[in-house]
C-alpha positions as a Python dict, from the first residue, in 0.01 Angstrom:
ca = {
    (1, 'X'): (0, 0, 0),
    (2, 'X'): (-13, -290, 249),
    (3, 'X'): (-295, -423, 341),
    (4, 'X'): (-438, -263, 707),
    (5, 'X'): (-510, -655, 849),
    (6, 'X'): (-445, -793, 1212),
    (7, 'X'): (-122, -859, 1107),
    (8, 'X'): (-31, -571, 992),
    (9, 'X'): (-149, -375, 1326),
    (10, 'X'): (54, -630, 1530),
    (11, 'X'): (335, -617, 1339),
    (12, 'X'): (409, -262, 1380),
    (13, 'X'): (351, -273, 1765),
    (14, 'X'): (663, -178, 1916),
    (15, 'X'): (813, -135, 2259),
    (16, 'X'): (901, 216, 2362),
    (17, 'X'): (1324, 222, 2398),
    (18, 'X'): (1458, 392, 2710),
    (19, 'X'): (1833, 491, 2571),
    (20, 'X'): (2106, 520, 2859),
    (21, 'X'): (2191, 889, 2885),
    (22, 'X'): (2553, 947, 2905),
    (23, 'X'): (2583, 1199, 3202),
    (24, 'X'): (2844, 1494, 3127),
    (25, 'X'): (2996, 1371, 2881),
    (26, 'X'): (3163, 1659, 2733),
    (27, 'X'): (3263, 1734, 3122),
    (28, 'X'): (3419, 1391, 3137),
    (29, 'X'): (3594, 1435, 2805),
    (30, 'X'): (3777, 1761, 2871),
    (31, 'X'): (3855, 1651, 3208),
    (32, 'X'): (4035, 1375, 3029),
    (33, 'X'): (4221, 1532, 2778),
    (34, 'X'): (4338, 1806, 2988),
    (35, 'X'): (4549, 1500, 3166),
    (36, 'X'): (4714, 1437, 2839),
    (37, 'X'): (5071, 1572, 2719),
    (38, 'X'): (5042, 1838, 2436),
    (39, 'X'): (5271, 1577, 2189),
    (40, 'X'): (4993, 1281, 2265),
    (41, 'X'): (4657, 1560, 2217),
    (42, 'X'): (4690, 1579, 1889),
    (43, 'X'): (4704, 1224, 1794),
    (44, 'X'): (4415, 1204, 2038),
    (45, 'X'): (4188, 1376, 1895),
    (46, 'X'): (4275, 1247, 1543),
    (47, 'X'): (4158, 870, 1621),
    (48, 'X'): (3898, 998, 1806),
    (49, 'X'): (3723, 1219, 1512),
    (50, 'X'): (3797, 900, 1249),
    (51, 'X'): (3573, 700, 1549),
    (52, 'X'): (3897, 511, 1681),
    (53, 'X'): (3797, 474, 2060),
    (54, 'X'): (3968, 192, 2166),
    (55, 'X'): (4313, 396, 2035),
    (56, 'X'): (4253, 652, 2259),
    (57, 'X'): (4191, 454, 2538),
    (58, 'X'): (4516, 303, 2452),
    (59, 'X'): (4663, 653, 2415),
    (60, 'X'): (4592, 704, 2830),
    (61, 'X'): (4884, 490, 2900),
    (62, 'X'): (5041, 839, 2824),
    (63, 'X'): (4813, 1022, 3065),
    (64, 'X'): (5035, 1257, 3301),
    (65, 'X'): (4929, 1108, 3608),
    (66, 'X'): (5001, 725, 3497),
    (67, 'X'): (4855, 466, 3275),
    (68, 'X'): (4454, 554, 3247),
    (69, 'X'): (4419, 237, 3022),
    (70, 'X'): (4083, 84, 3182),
    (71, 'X'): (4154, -217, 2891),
    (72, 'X'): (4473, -278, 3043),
    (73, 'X'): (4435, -261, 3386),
    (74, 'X'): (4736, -492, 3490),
    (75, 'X'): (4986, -142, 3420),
    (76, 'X'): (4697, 104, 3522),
    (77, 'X'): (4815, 351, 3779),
    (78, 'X'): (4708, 271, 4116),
    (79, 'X'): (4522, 482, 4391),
    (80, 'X'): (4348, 703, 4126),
    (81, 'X'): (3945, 581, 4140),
    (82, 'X'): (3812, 912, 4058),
    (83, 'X'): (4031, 912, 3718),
    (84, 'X'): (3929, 582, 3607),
    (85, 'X'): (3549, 645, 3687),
    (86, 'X'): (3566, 939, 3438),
    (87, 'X'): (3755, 686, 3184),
    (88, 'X'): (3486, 482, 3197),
    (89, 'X'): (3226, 737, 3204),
    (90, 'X'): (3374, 835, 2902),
    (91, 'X'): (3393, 462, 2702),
    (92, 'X'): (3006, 468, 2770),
    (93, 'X'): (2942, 807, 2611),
    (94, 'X'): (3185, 629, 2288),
    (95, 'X'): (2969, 328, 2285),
    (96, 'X'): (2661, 588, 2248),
    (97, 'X'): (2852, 772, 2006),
    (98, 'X'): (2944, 491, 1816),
    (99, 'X'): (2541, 344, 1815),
    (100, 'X'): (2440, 659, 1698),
    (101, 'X'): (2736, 698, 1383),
    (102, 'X'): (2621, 284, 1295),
    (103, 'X'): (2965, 205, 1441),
    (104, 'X'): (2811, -88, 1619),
    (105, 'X'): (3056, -327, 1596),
    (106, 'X'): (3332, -73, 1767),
    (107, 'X'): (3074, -32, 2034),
    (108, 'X'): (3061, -381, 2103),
    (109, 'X'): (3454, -420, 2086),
    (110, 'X'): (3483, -149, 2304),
    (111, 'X'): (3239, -259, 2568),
    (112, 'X'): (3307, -656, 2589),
    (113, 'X'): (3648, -531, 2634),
    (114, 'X'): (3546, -298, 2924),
    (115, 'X'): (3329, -552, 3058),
    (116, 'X'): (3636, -816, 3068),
    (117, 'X'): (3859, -612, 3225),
    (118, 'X'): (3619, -489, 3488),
    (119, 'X'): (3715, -683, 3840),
    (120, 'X'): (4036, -553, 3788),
    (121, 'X'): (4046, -182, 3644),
    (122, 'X'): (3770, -70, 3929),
    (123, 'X'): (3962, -249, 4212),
    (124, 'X'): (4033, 78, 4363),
    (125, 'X'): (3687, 213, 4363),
    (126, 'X'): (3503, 261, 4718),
    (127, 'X'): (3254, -41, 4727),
    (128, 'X'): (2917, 158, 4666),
    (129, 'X'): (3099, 335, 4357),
    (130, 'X'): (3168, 44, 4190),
    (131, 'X'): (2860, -116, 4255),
    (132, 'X'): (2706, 166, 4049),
    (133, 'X'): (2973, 157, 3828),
    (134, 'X'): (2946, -193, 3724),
    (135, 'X'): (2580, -183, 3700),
    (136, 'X'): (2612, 111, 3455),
    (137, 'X'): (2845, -100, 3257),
    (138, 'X'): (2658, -411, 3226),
    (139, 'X'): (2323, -202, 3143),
    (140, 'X'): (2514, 44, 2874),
    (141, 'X'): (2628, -378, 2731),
    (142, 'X'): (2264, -448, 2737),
    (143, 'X'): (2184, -150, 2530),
    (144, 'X'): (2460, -218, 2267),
    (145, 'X'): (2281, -583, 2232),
    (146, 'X'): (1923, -373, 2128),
    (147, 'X'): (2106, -192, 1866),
    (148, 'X'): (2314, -522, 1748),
    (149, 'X'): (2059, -787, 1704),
    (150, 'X'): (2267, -988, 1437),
    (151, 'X'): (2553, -974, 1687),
    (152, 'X'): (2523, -1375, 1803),
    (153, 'X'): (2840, -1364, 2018),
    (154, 'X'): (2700, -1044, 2248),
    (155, 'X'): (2313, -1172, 2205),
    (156, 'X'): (2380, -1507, 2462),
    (157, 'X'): (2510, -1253, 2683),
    (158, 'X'): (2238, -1064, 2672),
    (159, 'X'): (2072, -1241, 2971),
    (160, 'X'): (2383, -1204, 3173),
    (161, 'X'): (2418, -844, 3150),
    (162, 'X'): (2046, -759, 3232),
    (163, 'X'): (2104, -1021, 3586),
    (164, 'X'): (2427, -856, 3648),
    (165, 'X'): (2250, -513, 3596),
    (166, 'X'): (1960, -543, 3796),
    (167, 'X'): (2061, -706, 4073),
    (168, 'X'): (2317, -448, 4166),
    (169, 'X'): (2047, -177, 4112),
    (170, 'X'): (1848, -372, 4361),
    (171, 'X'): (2104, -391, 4600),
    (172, 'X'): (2174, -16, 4539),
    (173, 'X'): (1768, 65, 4581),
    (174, 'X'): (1803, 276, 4251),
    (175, 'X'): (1421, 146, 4177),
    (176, 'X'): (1355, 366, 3853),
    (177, 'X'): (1696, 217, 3680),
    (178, 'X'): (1602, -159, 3823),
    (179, 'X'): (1265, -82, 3599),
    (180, 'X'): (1462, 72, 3305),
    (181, 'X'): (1644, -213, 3302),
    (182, 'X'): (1351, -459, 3315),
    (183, 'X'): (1231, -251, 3025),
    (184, 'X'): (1570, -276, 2815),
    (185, 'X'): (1576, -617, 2855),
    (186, 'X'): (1237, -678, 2780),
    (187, 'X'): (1314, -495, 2425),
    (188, 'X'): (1631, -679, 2339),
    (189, 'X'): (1410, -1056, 2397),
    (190, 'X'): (1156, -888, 2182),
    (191, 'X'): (1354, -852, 1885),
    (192, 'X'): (1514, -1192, 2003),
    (193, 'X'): (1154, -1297, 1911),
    (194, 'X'): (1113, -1451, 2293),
    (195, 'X'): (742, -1291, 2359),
    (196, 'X'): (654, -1444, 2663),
    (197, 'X'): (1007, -1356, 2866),
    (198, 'X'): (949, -1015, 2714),
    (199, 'X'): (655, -962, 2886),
    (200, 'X'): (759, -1157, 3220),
    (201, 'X'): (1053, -863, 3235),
    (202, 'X'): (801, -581, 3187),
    (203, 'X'): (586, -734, 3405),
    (204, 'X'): (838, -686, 3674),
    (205, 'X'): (933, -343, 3622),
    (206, 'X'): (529, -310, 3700),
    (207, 'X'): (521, -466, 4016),
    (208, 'X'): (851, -290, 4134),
    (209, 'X'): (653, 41, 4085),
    (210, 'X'): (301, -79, 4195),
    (211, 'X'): (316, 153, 4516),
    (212, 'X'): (531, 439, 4341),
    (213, 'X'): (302, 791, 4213),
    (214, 'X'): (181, 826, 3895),
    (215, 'X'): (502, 854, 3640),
    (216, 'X'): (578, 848, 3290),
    (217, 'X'): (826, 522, 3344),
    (218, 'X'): (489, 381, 3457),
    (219, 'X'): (256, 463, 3155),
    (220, 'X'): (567, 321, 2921),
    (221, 'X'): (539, 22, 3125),
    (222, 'X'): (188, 1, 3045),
    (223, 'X'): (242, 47, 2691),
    (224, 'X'): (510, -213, 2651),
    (225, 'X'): (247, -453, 2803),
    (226, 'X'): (18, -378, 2601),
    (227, 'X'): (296, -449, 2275),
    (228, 'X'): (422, -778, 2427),
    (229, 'X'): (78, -919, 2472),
    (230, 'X'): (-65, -820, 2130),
    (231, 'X'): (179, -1010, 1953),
    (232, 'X'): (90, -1299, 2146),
    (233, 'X'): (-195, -1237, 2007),
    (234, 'X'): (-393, -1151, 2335),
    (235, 'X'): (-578, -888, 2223),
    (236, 'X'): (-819, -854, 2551),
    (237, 'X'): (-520, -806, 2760),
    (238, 'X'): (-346, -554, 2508),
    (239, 'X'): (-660, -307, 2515),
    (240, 'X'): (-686, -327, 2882),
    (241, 'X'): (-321, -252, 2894),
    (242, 'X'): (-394, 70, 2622),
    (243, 'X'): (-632, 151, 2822),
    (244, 'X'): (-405, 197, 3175),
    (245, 'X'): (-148, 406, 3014),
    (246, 'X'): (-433, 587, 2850),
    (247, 'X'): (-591, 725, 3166),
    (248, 'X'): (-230, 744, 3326),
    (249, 'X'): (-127, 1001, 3026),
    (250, 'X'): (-436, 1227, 3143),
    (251, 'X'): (-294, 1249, 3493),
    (252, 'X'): (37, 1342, 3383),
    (253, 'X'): (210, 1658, 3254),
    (254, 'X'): (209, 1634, 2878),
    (255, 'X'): (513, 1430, 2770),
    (256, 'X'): (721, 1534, 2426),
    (257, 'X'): (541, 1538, 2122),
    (258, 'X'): (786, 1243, 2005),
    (259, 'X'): (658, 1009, 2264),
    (260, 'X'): (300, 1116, 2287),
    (261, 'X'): (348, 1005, 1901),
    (262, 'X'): (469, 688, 1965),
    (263, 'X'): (183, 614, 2281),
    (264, 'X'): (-90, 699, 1994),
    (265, 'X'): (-3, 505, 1741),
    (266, 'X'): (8, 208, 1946),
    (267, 'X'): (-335, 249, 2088),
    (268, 'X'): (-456, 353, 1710),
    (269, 'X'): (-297, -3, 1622),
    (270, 'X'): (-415, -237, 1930),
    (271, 'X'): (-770, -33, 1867),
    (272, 'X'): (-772, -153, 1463),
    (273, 'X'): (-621, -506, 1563),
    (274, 'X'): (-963, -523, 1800),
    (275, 'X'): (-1159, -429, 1537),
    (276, 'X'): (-1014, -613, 1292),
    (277, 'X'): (-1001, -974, 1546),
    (278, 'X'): (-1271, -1102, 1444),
    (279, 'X'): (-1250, -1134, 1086),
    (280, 'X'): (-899, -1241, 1126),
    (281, 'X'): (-1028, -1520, 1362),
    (282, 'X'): (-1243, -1640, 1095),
    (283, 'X'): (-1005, -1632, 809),
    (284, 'X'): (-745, -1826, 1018),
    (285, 'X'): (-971, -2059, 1175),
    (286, 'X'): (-899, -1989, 1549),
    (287, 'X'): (-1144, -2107, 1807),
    (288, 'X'): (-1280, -1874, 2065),
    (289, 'X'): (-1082, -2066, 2342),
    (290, 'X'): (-769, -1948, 2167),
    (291, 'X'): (-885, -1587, 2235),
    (292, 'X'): (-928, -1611, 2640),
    (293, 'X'): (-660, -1427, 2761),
    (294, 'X'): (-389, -1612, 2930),
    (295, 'X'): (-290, -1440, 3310),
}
């Protein structure tokens, strides 16, 4: 059994993931393969049940109404936005699919190509579509980078896909998803080990919904605080922040039993690592000035 030390409290503290939801997907799916001929269906569905995605994406060069191949938009068919919108509704509902089957490095094939072709495969979108569009994209890269830490390549973009992201949700005014984001990227530079950044980005998402009511995206912000700071080792700050979300949960419809899991055994954790401060202090030799929390 391991030893129930500061350490080991801290150690377990994690941030609370907020996973992308892939809107209709089924609806998006049969909408696409009912624009396939019967001859190319079949072959479809075959690379899509042995988790070939970017095939099928290739196979939408057959599509009845003209080439549907978002990866190669230079012979996609032209005046067609709502089409492509579902194609690439679609690639994000693969990349979850993939995630979930530990077919990450498909996913991140899959997207990076997506994201590369972008500018030109949504040129026909209305403005405010593609906005959201993109930002969808960039966020849904951002998520593939949480589940593919080892992935160097896609981790230096990391960065680039969370500015990308947010400011278009900014632009858009879509303030819960700007804070999502905040909270994704915040997750991804924790497991990047960057502490401090990780708790700038949550901090954000905060201040974005300092006027907003009392939600649950607010007590999770709360509770990531309260992870980021305790394993910088500011232990004040972390029980204050366990202490917010705390008396936010009592003013809140119950959330699922899955989360409410999760919030508990954080504050269990931050509550022990309290406890359990100052002999830890003692053993390791830290000075009292070391324990002042930073602001």
């Amino acid at each position: 059994r391991p030893k129930l030390d500061t350490n080991f409290c801290v150690s377990r503290c994690k941030p609370i993931w907020l996973p992308i939801k892939a809107h209709r997907f089924a609806a998006y799916r049969a909408k696409v393969l009912q624009l396939l001929p019967q001859r190319v269906l079949q072959q479809y569905i075959d690379f899509e049940k042995q988790g070939q995605y970017s095939a099928c994406i290739k196979l939408l060069e057959s599509a009845t109404p003209g080439s549907l191949n978002v990866l190669s938009p230079a012979t996609m068919v032209s005046g067609k936005p709502l089409l492509v919108e579902t194609v690439l509704q679609l690639i994000v509902g693969y990349s979850g699919l993939c995630l979930k089957n530990q077919q990450g490095s498909v996913a991140v094939k899959l997207i990076t190509q997506v994201l590369d072709n972008m500018s030109l495969s949504l040129r026909d979108l209305h403005p405010g579509h593609r906005t959201v569009l993109e930002a969808y994209l960039f966020d849904t890269a951002l998520s593939v980078c949480y589940y593919m830490p080892n992935d160097v390549t896609l981790a230096d973009r990391s960065q680039s896909f969370f500015q990308q992201a947010s400011e278009r949700y900014l632009r858009l005014g879509h303030v819960n998803r700007y804070c999502k984001c905040c909270l994704r990227a915040a997750a991804v530079l924790h497991l990047q080990g960057s502490k401090s950044e990780a708790e700038y980005y949550t901090q954000q998402a905060l201040n974005k919904l300092s006027d907003a009511p009392v939600s649950s995206l607010l007590a999770i912000c709360y509770h990531n605080l309260a992870v980021h700071t305790v394993v910088q080792h500011r232990v004040a700050d972390a029980v204050a922040h366990v202490r917010s979300y705390v008396a936010l949960l009592r003013q809140l419809p119950k959330l699922g039993n899955s989360w409410m899991q999760l919030l508990d055994n954080t504050q269990w954790l931050i509550l022990k690592a309290q406890e359990l401060w100052p002999q830890h202090q003692q053993q390791n030799g830290i000075r009292d000035s070391q324990l002042i929390s930073t602001r």
